[in-house]
Amino acid sequence: MTVGGSRIDTRARIAIIGAGPAGLSTAWFLGKQGFHDVTVLEKLGRVGGLCKSVTIDGMSYDLGANYLTWAYTETLAIAREVGAKTYKEKPYTSIEIVRDAEGRDTARYRPLKEAVLFNPFTKEKVRVFAFMVAALKYLWLRFRLVRVIDRPDYLARIDVTSHPELCVSFKHWLRGNRLDALASLFEFPVTIMGYGQLRDIAAPYVLRYISLKTFFPMIAHNIPLLGPLFQLLLPWPRRFTLGFQRMWQQVSWRTNVRLNVNIQKITRDPDSLEAPIRITYQTLQQELNNLDTVEGCMDFDYLILACPLTPDVFEQLGLERTDAEAAMSDKILVNPYCMTTYWVEGMQMPQPIAPILPLPDRGTPWAVARQFQHEGNYFTQFYTRTDASECGRTLDKEAWDGIEANVKTEVRKLIGLLGGHPDETHSRWSTYDRFTYFQHVEPVEIGQGYYRKLEDLQGADRTFYVGGVTDFELVEPIVQHSKYLVEMHFVGRT
Ligand SMILES: Cc1cc2nc3c(=O)[nH]c(=O)nc-3n(C[C@H](O)[C@H](O)[C@H](O)COP(=O)(O)OP(=O)(O)OC[C@H]3O[C@@H](n4cnc5c(N)ncnc54)[C@H](O)[C@@H]3O)c2cc1C
């Protein structure tokens, strides 16, 4: 069995760590290529990772990934095969918070197309004509980048030698291309959805995210008179009717997934014929109606890490990092981000999702969402980027509780401003989920070939890496990357 350019034996025993979109899609594509001895090990009692769905009053609601755009070709192909249905989501609105001279805040809904006509850098209004010219220019520039960005190995192909113009922050890229007029529009999917300020995030990530197929409907749906026609012809974005997590659940039914696996140690001995990869674990074993905690050990030929690759996860897995892995993993940055939900009475939203623009301070909610309001659902979600100071630090329970309490105070304040009140009776429960979100590196690292080095690591010590760290923190790019990994490194297609 060799790696890199030649085919790995389809009888190889393969372990995948993590049953999120990366792990499950890799198992799916391996299965399609004839690899049948694939085991996915997941620490939680459910699959889906950051795709998490709950059911409220018979309706499925997404607390993690929720939107699919026209660009989601690979994800939708899998969904079609497992029979997961989608529906078209209604358009967006926005919320504006205004502070008066006495320091009192008021909130009002206003159409998103009005809110994005604002330049957050100069704090000046943007004229519709200037916005439309900039939008057309983005389409043209993005079209010229299709051959660079729309391929799963795009990051490994970008560095200061090949594409110096892309090794900068997205704000720098916008400015360099005189596209400031679009800054508020990009703040919605980028900053508000947890990927960071435009001045921090590297340009290639945003360009990958906002592809032609994602950007064009965003603009075309709002063109006067023609907008409704485009909405009919391009019915995007969509959501899974039973939730994003349930789509992955359907995939997992065709995959050998073990849940509740607490991995204690992973050892690698690449030259061993019998046990190149040995995984020791504890798990909850369910035999008909008995539940036991058992310990076990499994041997594999290859290891695929489909979980975050931050240093703490290697530690959790009891997996000693090689020098190259440590160099890669130590550079990963993440954003602290959280989702809070309440059942909110007395508050009507004109559309199911509303970013808050202009963007308020960190620690306050940045977007509000509510699915199925017309069917009587008042389960409402609030997206908050918490203060950056806790990022990458190990905090004690008291500190985490303090952050949660602050977020909830700000969410309740916003609910009040919007005329609602949270119902916290036991049947109307509320949730709070904190994520370390968006594994990424700084623009300068991309310039110095970070992703080329990561690509060169694939297969070393019989270990492979998939998921957010290899592409961009969004389901479709991650699924595309899983397919690429299987075709490139397991099948040996170049
Ligand atoms: C609020 C929110 C909204 C989002 N909206 C969208 C959207 O609209 N559209 C979109 O495409 N994407 C969206 N995303 C992003 C999307 O959910 C992620 O990009 C995607 O889930 C990442 O997939 P992954 O498999 O790489 O990682 P994850 O989803 O993080 O999965 C990793 C898995 O590894 C497991 N794991 C971790 N450590 C271990 C261990 N030690 N042992 C075993 N298993 C382990 C985890 O439990 C998890 O199941 C959103 C995310 C969030 C949080």
PDB file of C-alpha atoms in Angstrom, residues 310-313 315-316 330 332-337 362 385-403 434-437:
ATOM      1  CA  THR A 310      -6.162  22.808  17.274  1.00  0.00           C
ATOM      2  CA  PRO A 311      -3.545  21.686  19.855  1.00  0.00           C
ATOM      3  CA  ASP A 312      -6.192  20.903  22.515  1.00  0.00           C
ATOM      4  CA  VAL A 313      -7.851  18.298  20.239  1.00  0.00           C
ATOM      5  CA  GLU A 315      -4.202  16.434  23.464  1.00  0.00           C
ATOM      6  CA  GLN A 316      -7.764  15.100  23.954  1.00  0.00           C
ATOM      7  CA  ASP A 330      -0.030  25.900  16.532  1.00  0.00           C
ATOM      8  CA  ILE A 332      -4.548  27.810  13.687  1.00  0.00           C
ATOM      9  CA  LEU A 333      -6.770  30.643  14.900  1.00  0.00           C
ATOM     10  CA  VAL A 334     -10.465  30.286  15.841  1.00  0.00           C
ATOM     11  CA  ASN A 335     -13.259  32.732  16.598  1.00  0.00           C
ATOM     12  CA  PRO A 336     -15.361  32.537  19.764  1.00  0.00           C
ATOM     13  CA  TYR A 337     -18.944  32.498  18.645  1.00  0.00           C
ATOM     14  CA  ARG A 362     -18.781  42.501  20.138  1.00  0.00           C
ATOM     15  CA  ARG A 385     -19.563  36.979  18.509  1.00  0.00           C
ATOM     16  CA  THR A 386     -18.309  37.106  22.071  1.00  0.00           C
ATOM     17  CA  ASP A 387     -15.336  39.138  23.186  1.00  0.00           C
ATOM     18  CA  ALA A 388     -12.088  38.000  21.539  1.00  0.00           C
ATOM     19  CA  SER A 389     -10.176  37.920  24.796  1.00  0.00           C
ATOM     20  CA  GLU A 390     -11.265  34.358  25.625  1.00  0.00           C
ATOM     21  CA  CYS A 391     -10.118  33.022  22.239  1.00  0.00           C
ATOM     22  CA  GLY A 392      -7.476  30.312  22.567  1.00  0.00           C
ATOM     23  CA  ARG A 393      -7.395  30.544  26.360  1.00  0.00           C
ATOM     24  CA  THR A 394      -8.403  27.908  28.839  1.00  0.00           C
ATOM     25  CA  LEU A 395     -10.968  29.544  31.089  1.00  0.00           C
ATOM     26  CA  ASP A 396     -12.451  28.137  34.267  1.00  0.00           C
ATOM     27  CA  LYS A 397     -16.159  27.401  34.613  1.00  0.00           C
ATOM     28  CA  GLU A 398     -16.817  30.673  36.396  1.00  0.00           C
ATOM     29  CA  ALA A 399     -15.349  32.681  33.510  1.00  0.00           C
ATOM     30  CA  TRP A 400     -17.382  30.727  30.913  1.00  0.00           C
ATOM     31  CA  ASP A 401     -20.528  31.203  33.014  1.00  0.00           C
ATOM     32  CA  GLY A 402     -19.796  34.942  33.135  1.00  0.00           C
ATOM     33  CA  ILE A 403     -19.513  35.125  29.335  1.00  0.00           C
ATOM     34  CA  ARG A 434     -20.626  28.075  22.275  1.00  0.00           C
ATOM     35  CA  PHE A 435     -18.416  27.151  19.313  1.00  0.00           C
ATOM     36  CA  THR A 436     -14.748  27.657  18.621  1.00  0.00           C
ATOM     37  CA  TYR A 437     -15.454  28.558  15.054  1.00  0.00           C
TER      38      TYR A 437
END
